[in-house]
Amino acid sequence: METFDSAQRLLREAASSFGCEEVDLHEADNRFLAVDIVADRDYPPFNRAAMDGYAFRIEDWHDGIRTYEVVEVVYAGAQHKQELKKGQCYKIMTGAACPERINVIIKLEDAIEVSGTVSFTVDRVAEFQHIARQGEDVKQYEVVLYAPQRCNAQIISLLASLGVSRVSVYLLPSVSIVTTGSEVIQPDLPISPFQIRNSNQFLLRSLLKKWSIVPQLCTHVDDNVPSLQAVLREALKHNITIINGGVSVGDADYVPTVLGELGVKVLFHKVSIKPGKPILVGQTTGGGIVFALPGNPLSCLVTFTVFVEEYLYYCFQYSQRMIYKLPVLDSRRKKGELTEFFPVKIHPNGGLCMLEYNGSGDITAALGADGFAIHPHEMAEIAQHSWTYFYPL
């Protein structure tokens, strides 16, 4: 049985890129950037007016001039037409390019304009006040975005500002989902007192959707060896196969045996964690990976979060996955020597509140959870207000 750390290390070693593709910018949301992005020019590309106001040379102010002739209005997107003489100024709009040698703007609220001349209600000005200087945000040829990064709204906006209309992103994997169990039925079917509904199929589809992954195959199979063999033979053709249920040591847990018959090489089977101990991870003869996750709802969610997502991050070329360290607001004891994951909610003060639940089969166990905190195997107790690692959902 692997430790949690060694199992994650084996996953990281098995991870490799699915390749790259170029997509239109409007299709890049939630995809992973595959190349560094370099600025095509300075930003701002010119000295830019940061306020509506009056622009002039500060040298005139230093020479004691306090009333200026307004010779032109300069608008955003337009070029000025007249050059200033001593004692003259422009009326300038926010976002407009400051003409050469203009080095101060006084905002409209501090100005009094009468019949083409303007005076001001301020006694002091500073050079380049209310002017965003060329290149102060980004210099031409500077790397603005380092790959890999998930393209969120802020990054999409920045790419558009940089003139990137098509962007190189990592290819998404082809994924199959196979849920198992003769007692499991779809939510829209009549149910007997001894059956359960297939919540994990919907859970896994929803979790994959966060990665913009839509499974190419999504099916359910009863605890029947010939049926399982036929379904898994097709499922294993994909980059990632996620199997749920049938992975433990019960009489009807056929998944490990069938995977072996289909040529899957086991990377690890059973990890010293709770919940999720029975997890099996293997590699197919075609280079794909198989995650056989336990069937209890909380076990399924935990193992997807800490193993499947770990694998995806490294396939998208992250050198390290971001997890967090936060204080727990109550103490927690455990009896065994397994690494335990427990659902928590983030308190407004930043600490972790533990949620009560009745074991990994509790369908409400993760309701309201912001993520899972870790109770390390070597610690019998997490003391109140001590810090622990946290995987966000």
mmCIF file of C-alpha atoms in Angstrom:
data_model
loop_
_atom_site.group_PDB
_atom_site.id
_atom_site.type_symbol
_atom_site.label_atom_id
_atom_site.label_comp_id
_atom_site.label_asym_id
_atom_site.label_seq_id
_atom_site.Cartn_x
_atom_site.Cartn_y
_atom_site.Cartn_z
ATOM 1 C CA MET A 1 0.000 0.000 0.000
ATOM 2 C CA GLU A 2 1.363 3.381 -1.014
ATOM 3 C CA THR A 3 1.512 6.435 1.196
ATOM 4 C CA PHE A 4 -0.313 9.523 0.019
ATOM 5 C CA ASP A 5 2.959 11.273 -0.874
ATOM 6 C CA SER A 6 4.386 8.319 -2.795
ATOM 7 C CA ALA A 7 1.125 7.817 -4.721
ATOM 8 C CA GLN A 8 1.107 11.457 -5.791
ATOM 9 C CA ARG A 9 4.764 11.190 -6.827
ATOM 10 C CA LEU A 10 3.965 8.192 -9.037
ATOM 11 C CA LEU A 11 1.140 10.179 -10.636
ATOM 12 C CA ARG A 12 3.368 13.148 -11.353
ATOM 13 C CA GLU A 13 5.963 10.881 -12.938
ATOM 14 C CA ALA A 14 3.285 9.349 -15.172
ATOM 15 C CA ALA A 15 1.908 12.699 -16.351
ATOM 16 C CA SER A 16 2.696 14.022 -19.832
ATOM 17 C CA SER A 17 1.234 16.665 -22.100
ATOM 18 C CA PHE A 18 -1.667 15.811 -24.393
ATOM 19 C CA GLY A 19 -0.201 18.205 -26.986
ATOM 20 C CA CYS A 20 -1.078 21.763 -27.987
ATOM 21 C CA GLU A 21 -3.478 23.543 -30.293
ATOM 22 C CA GLU A 22 -4.371 27.101 -31.284
ATOM 23 C CA VAL A 23 -7.860 28.353 -30.524
ATOM 24 C CA ASP A 24 -9.681 31.603 -31.096
ATOM 25 C CA LEU A 25 -9.543 33.885 -28.088
ATOM 26 C CA HIS A 26 -13.267 33.534 -27.425
ATOM 27 C CA GLU A 27 -12.729 29.768 -27.080
ATOM 28 C CA ALA A 28 -9.761 30.037 -24.704
ATOM 29 C CA ASP A 29 -11.700 30.579 -21.489
ATOM 30 C CA ASN A 30 -10.696 27.997 -18.841
ATOM 31 C CA ARG A 31 -8.069 26.463 -21.133
ATOM 32 C CA PHE A 32 -4.409 26.244 -20.141
ATOM 33 C CA LEU A 33 -1.932 28.618 -21.770
ATOM 34 C CA ALA A 34 0.835 26.669 -23.518
ATOM 35 C CA VAL A 35 3.281 29.471 -24.466
ATOM 36 C CA ASP A 36 4.605 32.593 -22.782
ATOM 37 C CA ILE A 37 2.992 35.814 -24.010
ATOM 38 C CA VAL A 38 5.208 38.787 -24.896
ATOM 39 C CA ALA A 39 4.085 42.419 -25.167
ATOM 40 C CA ASP A 40 3.923 43.634 -28.766
ATOM 41 C CA ARG A 41 4.549 47.255 -27.726
ATOM 42 C CA ASP A 42 4.803 49.482 -24.662
ATOM 43 C CA TYR A 43 1.720 49.752 -22.433
ATOM 44 C CA PRO A 44 0.548 52.457 -22.305
ATOM 45 C CA PRO A 45 1.863 52.892 -25.869
ATOM 46 C CA PHE A 46 2.026 56.673 -25.296
ATOM 47 C CA ASN A 47 1.828 59.109 -22.416
ATOM 48 C CA ARG A 48 -1.896 58.842 -21.652
ATOM 49 C CA ALA A 49 -4.203 61.308 -19.952
ATOM 50 C CA ALA A 50 -5.504 59.709 -16.773
ATOM 51 C CA MET A 51 -8.061 62.469 -16.147
ATOM 52 C CA ASP A 52 -10.228 64.896 -18.065
ATOM 53 C CA GLY A 53 -8.439 68.194 -17.609
ATOM 54 C CA TYR A 54 -6.005 70.722 -18.978
ATOM 55 C CA ALA A 55 -2.548 69.748 -20.212
ATOM 56 C CA PHE A 56 0.465 71.986 -20.550
ATOM 57 C CA ARG A 57 4.199 72.247 -19.958
ATOM 58 C CA ILE A 58 5.149 72.403 -16.283
ATOM 59 C CA GLU A 59 7.939 74.810 -17.225
ATOM 60 C CA ASP A 60 5.269 77.484 -17.839
ATOM 61 C CA TRP A 61 3.925 76.926 -14.335
ATOM 62 C CA HIS A 62 7.412 77.242 -12.890
ATOM 63 C CA ASP A 63 7.726 80.544 -14.774
ATOM 64 C CA GLY A 64 4.724 81.824 -12.816
ATOM 65 C CA ILE A 65 2.028 81.505 -15.479
ATOM 66 C CA ARG A 66 -1.366 80.753 -13.870
ATOM 67 C CA THR A 67 -3.793 81.569 -16.679
ATOM 68 C CA TYR A 68 -3.612 79.663 -19.981
ATOM 69 C CA GLU A 69 -5.125 79.995 -23.419
ATOM 70 C CA VAL A 70 -7.009 76.842 -24.470
ATOM 71 C CA VAL A 71 -5.963 76.222 -28.091
ATOM 72 C CA GLU A 72 -7.411 72.749 -28.794
ATOM 73 C CA VAL A 73 -9.429 69.882 -27.359
ATOM 74 C CA VAL A 74 -7.590 66.549 -27.595
ATOM 75 C CA TYR A 75 -9.836 63.476 -27.603
ATOM 76 C CA ALA A 76 -9.027 59.821 -26.970
ATOM 77 C CA GLY A 77 -8.025 58.120 -30.222
ATOM 78 C CA ALA A 78 -7.204 61.395 -31.982
ATOM 79 C CA GLN A 79 -3.933 63.191 -32.632
ATOM 80 C CA HIS A 80 -3.445 66.815 -31.700
ATOM 81 C CA LYS A 81 -3.145 69.354 -34.497
ATOM 82 C CA GLN A 82 -1.581 72.421 -32.915
ATOM 83 C CA GLU A 83 1.695 72.833 -31.078
ATOM 84 C CA LEU A 84 1.679 74.818 -27.872
ATOM 85 C CA LYS A 85 3.294 78.163 -27.377
ATOM 86 C CA LYS A 86 4.200 79.631 -24.025
ATOM 87 C CA GLY A 87 1.108 80.233 -21.896
ATOM 88 C CA GLN A 88 -1.093 77.879 -23.906
ATOM 89 C CA CYS A 89 -2.704 74.539 -22.980
ATOM 90 C CA TYR A 90 -4.855 71.737 -24.330
ATOM 91 C CA LYS A 91 -8.162 70.634 -22.949
ATOM 92 C CA ILE A 92 -7.670 66.875 -22.865
ATOM 93 C CA MET A 93 -9.954 63.898 -22.352
ATOM 94 C CA THR A 94 -9.235 60.734 -20.360
ATOM 95 C CA GLY A 95 -7.377 58.179 -22.483
ATOM 96 C CA ALA A 96 -6.079 60.707 -24.995
ATOM 97 C CA ALA A 97 -2.446 60.702 -26.077
ATOM 98 C CA CYS A 98 -0.538 63.554 -24.505
ATOM 99 C CA PRO A 99 1.240 65.646 -27.147
ATOM 100 C CA GLU A 100 5.025 65.705 -26.985
ATOM 101 C CA ARG A 101 6.520 67.795 -24.178
ATOM 102 C CA ILE A 102 3.213 67.875 -22.266
ATOM 103 C CA ASN A 103 4.118 66.867 -18.746
ATOM 104 C CA VAL A 104 1.315 67.931 -16.441
ATOM 105 C CA ILE A 105 -2.477 67.737 -16.328
ATOM 106 C CA ILE A 106 -4.754 69.593 -13.927
ATOM 107 C CA LYS A 107 -8.147 67.921 -13.642
ATOM 108 C CA LEU A 108 -11.351 69.660 -14.683
ATOM 109 C CA GLU A 109 -12.599 69.887 -11.097
ATOM 110 C CA ASP A 110 -9.648 72.159 -10.244
ATOM 111 C CA ALA A 111 -10.098 74.468 -13.250
ATOM 112 C CA ILE A 112 -12.173 77.520 -14.157
ATOM 113 C CA GLU A 113 -12.529 78.101 -17.912
ATOM 114 C CA VAL A 114 -13.952 81.383 -19.201
ATOM 115 C CA SER A 115 -14.029 82.458 -22.847
ATOM 116 C CA GLY A 116 -11.169 80.284 -24.001
ATOM 117 C CA THR A 117 -8.857 80.858 -21.071
ATOM 118 C CA VAL A 118 -8.449 78.737 -17.962
ATOM 119 C CA SER A 119 -7.150 79.299 -14.454
ATOM 120 C CA PHE A 120 -6.828 76.872 -11.598
ATOM 121 C CA THR A 121 -7.818 76.566 -7.956
ATOM 122 C CA VAL A 122 -4.678 74.661 -6.930
ATOM 123 C CA ASP A 123 -1.403 76.126 -5.743
ATOM 124 C CA ARG A 124 0.897 73.208 -6.513
ATOM 125 C CA VAL A 125 1.371 70.785 -9.376
ATOM 126 C CA ALA A 126 3.751 67.849 -9.811
ATOM 127 C CA GLU A 127 5.471 66.802 -13.000
ATOM 128 C CA PHE A 128 3.492 64.099 -14.847
ATOM 129 C CA GLN A 129 0.569 64.290 -12.448
ATOM 130 C CA HIS A 130 -2.538 62.603 -13.928
ATOM 131 C CA ILE A 131 -0.443 61.206 -16.789
ATOM 132 C CA ALA A 132 0.126 57.470 -17.236
ATOM 133 C CA ARG A 133 3.591 57.333 -18.725
ATOM 134 C CA GLN A 134 4.475 55.257 -21.770
ATOM 135 C CA GLY A 135 5.601 51.758 -20.824
ATOM 136 C CA GLU A 136 4.965 52.136 -17.098
ATOM 137 C CA ASP A 137 2.687 49.053 -17.086
ATOM 138 C CA VAL A 138 4.547 46.822 -19.539
ATOM 139 C CA LYS A 139 7.581 47.320 -21.776
ATOM 140 C CA GLN A 140 7.698 46.060 -25.359
ATOM 141 C CA TYR A 141 9.017 42.460 -25.592
ATOM 142 C CA GLU A 142 8.482 41.928 -21.856
ATOM 143 C CA VAL A 143 6.938 38.569 -20.913
ATOM 144 C CA VAL A 144 3.478 39.420 -19.605
ATOM 145 C CA LEU A 145 2.101 35.921 -19.037
ATOM 146 C CA TYR A 146 4.097 32.819 -18.248
ATOM 147 C CA ALA A 147 2.735 29.421 -19.257
ATOM 148 C CA PRO A 148 1.071 27.378 -17.960
ATOM 149 C CA GLN A 149 -1.852 29.400 -16.649
ATOM 150 C CA ARG A 150 -5.569 28.773 -16.690
ATOM 151 C CA CYS A 151 -7.163 31.405 -18.933
ATOM 152 C CA ASN A 152 -9.661 33.245 -16.745
ATOM 153 C CA ALA A 153 -11.556 36.460 -17.526
ATOM 154 C CA GLN A 154 -8.606 38.668 -16.532
ATOM 155 C CA ILE A 155 -6.177 36.777 -18.755
ATOM 156 C CA ILE A 156 -8.616 36.741 -21.698
ATOM 157 C CA SER A 157 -8.968 40.520 -21.370
ATOM 158 C CA LEU A 158 -5.194 40.986 -21.222
ATOM 159 C CA LEU A 159 -4.646 38.786 -24.290
ATOM 160 C CA ALA A 160 -7.134 40.893 -26.231
ATOM 161 C CA SER A 161 -5.315 44.063 -25.133
ATOM 162 C CA LEU A 162 -2.064 42.559 -26.407
ATOM 163 C CA GLY A 163 -3.586 41.840 -29.822
ATOM 164 C CA VAL A 164 -3.649 38.068 -29.355
ATOM 165 C CA SER A 165 -6.636 36.813 -31.359
ATOM 166 C CA ARG A 166 -5.541 33.152 -31.406
ATOM 167 C CA VAL A 167 -3.786 31.560 -28.477
ATOM 168 C CA SER A 168 -1.796 28.353 -28.024
ATOM 169 C CA VAL A 169 -3.299 26.134 -25.317
ATOM 170 C CA TYR A 170 -2.764 22.586 -24.145
ATOM 171 C CA LEU A 171 -5.014 19.993 -25.731
ATOM 172 C CA LEU A 172 -7.722 18.545 -23.547
ATOM 173 C CA PRO A 173 -7.639 14.791 -22.971
ATOM 174 C CA SER A 174 -10.261 12.400 -24.229
ATOM 175 C CA VAL A 175 -11.979 10.971 -21.167
ATOM 176 C CA SER A 176 -14.296 8.053 -20.467
ATOM 177 C CA ILE A 177 -16.402 7.587 -17.336
ATOM 178 C CA VAL A 178 -17.613 4.143 -16.286
ATOM 179 C CA THR A 179 -19.699 3.801 -13.145
ATOM 180 C CA THR A 180 -20.338 0.295 -11.809
ATOM 181 C CA GLY A 181 -22.701 -1.516 -9.492
ATOM 182 C CA SER A 182 -25.816 -3.669 -9.877
ATOM 183 C CA GLU A 183 -27.470 -1.667 -7.097
ATOM 184 C CA VAL A 184 -26.980 1.653 -8.906
ATOM 185 C CA ILE A 185 -29.643 3.142 -11.190
ATOM 186 C CA GLN A 186 -30.082 6.420 -13.048
ATOM 187 C CA PRO A 187 -31.915 9.197 -11.166
ATOM 188 C CA ASP A 188 -34.899 9.225 -13.539
ATOM 189 C CA LEU A 189 -35.783 5.540 -13.056
ATOM 190 C CA PRO A 190 -38.072 3.947 -10.454
ATOM 191 C CA ILE A 191 -36.095 2.852 -7.412
ATOM 192 C CA SER A 192 -36.449 -0.070 -5.014
ATOM 193 C CA PRO A 193 -35.660 0.106 -1.281
ATOM 194 C CA PHE A 194 -32.339 -1.659 -1.931
ATOM 195 C CA GLN A 195 -31.019 0.528 -4.759
ATOM 196 C CA ILE A 196 -29.156 3.827 -4.889
ATOM 197 C CA ARG A 197 -29.105 6.488 -7.557
ATOM 198 C CA ASN A 198 -26.065 7.128 -9.735
ATOM 199 C CA SER A 199 -24.937 10.413 -8.211
ATOM 200 C CA ASN A 200 -21.242 9.815 -8.888
ATOM 201 C CA GLN A 201 -21.690 9.847 -12.657
ATOM 202 C CA PHE A 202 -23.092 13.352 -12.376
ATOM 203 C CA LEU A 203 -20.451 14.317 -9.833
ATOM 204 C CA LEU A 204 -17.622 13.257 -12.153
ATOM 205 C CA ARG A 205 -19.120 14.986 -15.182
ATOM 206 C CA SER A 206 -19.482 18.176 -13.170
ATOM 207 C CA LEU A 207 -15.919 17.972 -11.836
ATOM 208 C CA LEU A 208 -14.546 17.492 -15.348
ATOM 209 C CA LYS A 209 -16.588 20.424 -16.623
ATOM 210 C CA LYS A 210 -14.495 22.704 -14.380
ATOM 211 C CA TRP A 211 -11.592 21.727 -16.656
ATOM 212 C CA SER A 212 -13.673 22.235 -19.835
ATOM 213 C CA ILE A 213 -13.531 18.461 -20.356
ATOM 214 C CA VAL A 214 -16.585 16.687 -21.735
ATOM 215 C CA PRO A 215 -16.304 12.878 -21.524
ATOM 216 C CA GLN A 216 -16.540 11.129 -24.897
ATOM 217 C CA LEU A 217 -17.897 8.013 -23.214
ATOM 218 C CA CYS A 218 -20.082 8.018 -20.122
ATOM 219 C CA THR A 219 -21.841 4.794 -19.212
ATOM 220 C CA HIS A 220 -22.853 2.481 -16.393
ATOM 221 C CA VAL A 221 -22.300 -1.264 -16.092
ATOM 222 C CA ASP A 222 -23.627 -3.840 -13.624
ATOM 223 C CA ASP A 223 -21.346 -6.082 -11.574
ATOM 224 C CA ASN A 224 -20.977 -8.584 -14.392
ATOM 225 C CA VAL A 225 -17.568 -9.644 -15.682
ATOM 226 C CA PRO A 226 -18.401 -10.043 -19.414
ATOM 227 C CA SER A 227 -20.265 -6.713 -19.472
ATOM 228 C CA LEU A 228 -17.454 -4.994 -17.560
ATOM 229 C CA GLN A 229 -14.848 -6.412 -19.965
ATOM 230 C CA ALA A 230 -16.756 -5.191 -23.015
ATOM 231 C CA VAL A 231 -17.322 -1.688 -21.626
ATOM 232 C CA LEU A 232 -13.787 -1.230 -20.300
ATOM 233 C CA ARG A 233 -12.244 -2.450 -23.546
ATOM 234 C CA GLU A 234 -13.834 0.591 -25.228
ATOM 235 C CA ALA A 235 -13.255 2.951 -22.307
ATOM 236 C CA LEU A 236 -9.516 2.248 -22.188
ATOM 237 C CA LYS A 237 -9.053 3.684 -25.687
ATOM 238 C CA HIS A 238 -9.196 7.177 -24.186
ATOM 239 C CA ASN A 239 -6.415 9.251 -22.633
ATOM 240 C CA ILE A 240 -8.055 9.052 -19.220
ATOM 241 C CA THR A 241 -10.478 6.419 -17.976
ATOM 242 C CA ILE A 242 -12.320 7.081 -14.721
ATOM 243 C CA ILE A 243 -14.036 4.063 -13.187
ATOM 244 C CA ASN A 244 -16.209 4.405 -10.123
ATOM 245 C CA GLY A 245 -16.985 1.500 -7.808
ATOM 246 C CA GLY A 246 -16.028 -2.180 -7.833
ATOM 247 C CA VAL A 247 -12.415 -1.475 -6.868
ATOM 248 C CA SER A 248 -12.239 -2.855 -3.332
ATOM 249 C CA VAL A 249 -11.948 -6.492 -2.192
ATOM 250 C CA GLY A 250 -15.587 -7.625 -2.094
ATOM 251 C CA ASP A 251 -16.903 -10.624 -3.994
ATOM 252 C CA ALA A 252 -18.429 -8.357 -6.648
ATOM 253 C CA ASP A 253 -15.444 -5.998 -6.971
ATOM 254 C CA TYR A 254 -14.279 -7.190 -10.383
ATOM 255 C CA VAL A 255 -12.578 -4.024 -11.634
ATOM 256 C CA PRO A 256 -8.958 -4.822 -10.612
ATOM 257 C CA THR A 257 -9.121 -8.295 -12.158
ATOM 258 C CA VAL A 258 -10.699 -7.112 -15.409
ATOM 259 C CA LEU A 259 -8.198 -4.271 -15.759
ATOM 260 C CA GLY A 260 -5.372 -6.768 -15.393
ATOM 261 C CA GLU A 261 -6.906 -8.990 -18.072
ATOM 262 C CA LEU A 262 -7.059 -5.963 -20.394
ATOM 263 C CA GLY A 263 -3.343 -5.264 -19.974
ATOM 264 C CA VAL A 264 -3.493 -2.362 -17.519
ATOM 265 C CA LYS A 265 -0.258 -1.996 -15.564
ATOM 266 C CA VAL A 266 -1.028 -1.026 -11.971
ATOM 267 C CA LEU A 267 0.871 1.996 -10.662
ATOM 268 C CA PHE A 268 -0.668 1.604 -7.237
ATOM 269 C CA HIS A 269 -3.671 -0.082 -5.632
ATOM 270 C CA LYS A 270 -4.678 1.137 -2.188
ATOM 271 C CA VAL A 271 -3.300 4.267 -0.598
ATOM 272 C CA SER A 272 -3.045 4.903 3.127
ATOM 273 C CA ILE A 273 -5.726 7.594 3.129
ATOM 274 C CA LYS A 274 -9.250 7.977 4.483
ATOM 275 C CA PRO A 275 -11.603 8.180 2.689
ATOM 276 C CA GLY A 276 -10.477 6.660 -0.618
ATOM 277 C CA LYS A 277 -8.112 3.896 0.490
ATOM 278 C CA PRO A 278 -9.148 1.340 -2.220
ATOM 279 C CA ILE A 279 -8.207 3.615 -5.172
ATOM 280 C CA LEU A 280 -6.396 1.939 -8.073
ATOM 281 C CA VAL A 281 -4.383 3.802 -10.689
ATOM 282 C CA GLY A 282 -2.835 2.144 -13.724
ATOM 283 C CA GLN A 283 -1.553 2.692 -17.244
ATOM 284 C CA THR A 284 -3.011 1.191 -20.400
ATOM 285 C CA THR A 285 -1.013 -0.473 -23.146
ATOM 286 C CA GLY A 286 -1.757 2.590 -25.313
ATOM 287 C CA GLY A 287 -0.263 5.048 -22.819
ATOM 288 C CA GLY A 288 -3.496 6.191 -21.198
ATOM 289 C CA ILE A 289 -4.162 6.315 -17.495
ATOM 290 C CA VAL A 290 -6.906 4.649 -15.466
ATOM 291 C CA PHE A 291 -8.354 5.958 -12.211
ATOM 292 C CA ALA A 292 -10.559 3.417 -10.440
ATOM 293 C CA LEU A 293 -12.172 5.438 -7.670
ATOM 294 C CA PRO A 294 -14.121 4.100 -4.674
ATOM 295 C CA GLY A 295 -17.898 4.233 -4.918
ATOM 296 C CA ASN A 296 -18.868 6.179 -1.796
ATOM 297 C CA PRO A 297 -19.722 9.798 -2.702
ATOM 298 C CA LEU A 298 -17.191 11.472 -0.416
ATOM 299 C CA SER A 299 -14.473 8.974 -1.390
ATOM 300 C CA CYS A 300 -15.145 9.685 -5.055
ATOM 301 C CA LEU A 301 -14.928 13.452 -4.553
ATOM 302 C CA VAL A 302 -11.782 13.276 -2.406
ATOM 303 C CA THR A 303 -9.874 10.940 -4.733
ATOM 304 C CA PHE A 304 -10.806 12.977 -7.801
ATOM 305 C CA THR A 305 -9.633 16.172 -6.065
ATOM 306 C CA VAL A 306 -6.296 14.906 -4.786
ATOM 307 C CA PHE A 307 -5.390 12.398 -7.525
ATOM 308 C CA VAL A 308 -7.192 13.047 -10.813
ATOM 309 C CA GLU A 309 -6.727 16.806 -10.531
ATOM 310 C CA GLU A 310 -3.109 16.340 -9.464
ATOM 311 C CA TYR A 311 -2.524 14.354 -12.658
ATOM 312 C CA LEU A 312 -4.270 16.962 -14.819
ATOM 313 C CA TYR A 313 -2.212 19.832 -13.418
ATOM 314 C CA TYR A 314 1.022 18.048 -14.263
ATOM 315 C CA CYS A 315 -0.229 17.042 -17.719
ATOM 316 C CA PHE A 316 -0.816 20.749 -18.305
ATOM 317 C CA GLN A 317 2.853 21.236 -17.362
ATOM 318 C CA TYR A 318 2.554 22.758 -13.914
ATOM 319 C CA SER A 319 5.740 22.235 -11.944
ATOM 320 C CA GLN A 320 3.824 22.451 -8.677
ATOM 321 C CA ARG A 321 0.148 22.453 -7.817
ATOM 322 C CA MET A 322 -1.066 25.257 -5.599
ATOM 323 C CA ILE A 323 -2.537 24.116 -2.312
ATOM 324 C CA TYR A 324 -3.068 26.297 0.729
ATOM 325 C CA LYS A 325 -2.244 26.281 4.406
ATOM 326 C CA LEU A 326 -4.850 27.625 6.812
ATOM 327 C CA PRO A 327 -5.600 27.379 10.548
ATOM 328 C CA VAL A 328 -8.313 25.029 11.811
ATOM 329 C CA LEU A 329 -10.718 26.642 14.254
ATOM 330 C CA ASP A 330 -11.298 23.477 16.304
ATOM 331 C CA SER A 331 -9.107 20.593 17.362
ATOM 332 C CA ARG A 332 -9.471 17.216 15.646
ATOM 333 C CA ARG A 333 -8.408 13.731 16.773
ATOM 334 C CA LYS A 334 -8.095 10.543 14.760
ATOM 335 C CA LYS A 335 -7.577 6.948 15.867
ATOM 336 C CA GLY A 336 -5.807 5.329 12.927
ATOM 337 C CA GLU A 337 -2.528 5.932 11.121
ATOM 338 C CA LEU A 338 -3.982 6.929 7.757
ATOM 339 C CA THR A 339 -3.770 10.381 6.223
ATOM 340 C CA GLU A 340 -7.303 11.724 6.539
ATOM 341 C CA PHE A 341 -9.162 14.270 4.433
ATOM 342 C CA PHE A 342 -12.123 16.032 5.990
ATOM 343 C CA PRO A 343 -14.567 18.583 4.510
ATOM 344 C CA VAL A 344 -14.227 22.162 5.728
ATOM 345 C CA LYS A 345 -15.745 25.555 5.157
ATOM 346 C CA ILE A 346 -13.697 28.754 5.169
ATOM 347 C CA HIS A 347 -14.789 31.040 7.994
ATOM 348 C CA PRO A 348 -14.947 34.785 7.200
ATOM 349 C CA ASN A 349 -11.855 35.260 9.387
ATOM 350 C CA GLY A 350 -9.879 32.889 7.151
ATOM 351 C CA GLY A 351 -9.860 29.807 9.378
ATOM 352 C CA LEU A 352 -11.238 26.364 8.534
ATOM 353 C CA CYS A 353 -14.500 25.171 10.076
ATOM 354 C CA MET A 354 -14.924 21.396 10.162
ATOM 355 C CA LEU A 355 -18.229 20.060 8.819
ATOM 356 C CA GLU A 356 -20.055 17.227 10.541
ATOM 357 C CA TYR A 357 -20.889 14.139 8.476
ATOM 358 C CA ASN A 358 -21.632 10.444 8.909
ATOM 359 C CA GLY A 359 -18.835 8.750 7.012
ATOM 360 C CA SER A 360 -17.879 8.616 3.328
ATOM 361 C CA GLY A 361 -21.270 7.229 2.294
ATOM 362 C CA ASP A 362 -23.116 10.309 3.592
ATOM 363 C CA ILE A 363 -24.594 11.988 0.504
ATOM 364 C CA THR A 364 -24.564 15.369 2.313
ATOM 365 C CA ALA A 365 -20.971 15.083 3.587
ATOM 366 C CA ALA A 366 -19.487 17.708 1.258
ATOM 367 C CA LEU A 367 -22.532 19.983 1.167
ATOM 368 C CA GLY A 368 -21.349 23.534 1.825
ATOM 369 C CA ALA A 369 -17.678 22.528 1.814
ATOM 370 C CA ASP A 370 -15.075 24.851 0.317
ATOM 371 C CA GLY A 371 -12.536 22.056 0.183
ATOM 372 C CA PHE A 372 -10.740 19.321 2.105
ATOM 373 C CA ALA A 373 -8.231 19.776 4.898
ATOM 374 C CA ILE A 374 -5.527 17.198 5.551
ATOM 375 C CA HIS A 375 -4.947 15.395 8.832
ATOM 376 C CA PRO A 376 -1.428 13.966 8.364
ATOM 377 C CA HIS A 377 -0.882 10.296 9.180
ATOM 378 C CA GLU A 378 1.791 11.004 11.797
ATOM 379 C CA MET A 379 -0.400 13.345 13.873
ATOM 380 C CA ALA A 380 -2.933 11.903 16.313
ATOM 381 C CA GLU A 381 -4.421 15.360 16.886
ATOM 382 C CA ILE A 382 -4.599 18.664 15.058
ATOM 383 C CA ALA A 383 -4.577 21.298 17.783
ATOM 384 C CA GLN A 384 -7.036 24.166 17.709
ATOM 385 C CA HIS A 385 -5.732 27.113 15.635
ATOM 386 C CA SER A 386 -2.838 25.075 14.247
ATOM 387 C CA TRP A 387 -2.234 25.208 10.499
ATOM 388 C CA THR A 388 -2.890 22.446 8.001
ATOM 389 C CA TYR A 389 -2.951 22.022 4.237
ATOM 390 C CA PHE A 390 -6.168 22.586 2.352
ATOM 391 C CA TYR A 391 -7.331 21.511 -1.111
ATOM 392 C CA PRO A 392 -9.956 23.915 -2.456
ATOM 393 C CA LEU A 393 -12.912 22.580 -4.408
#
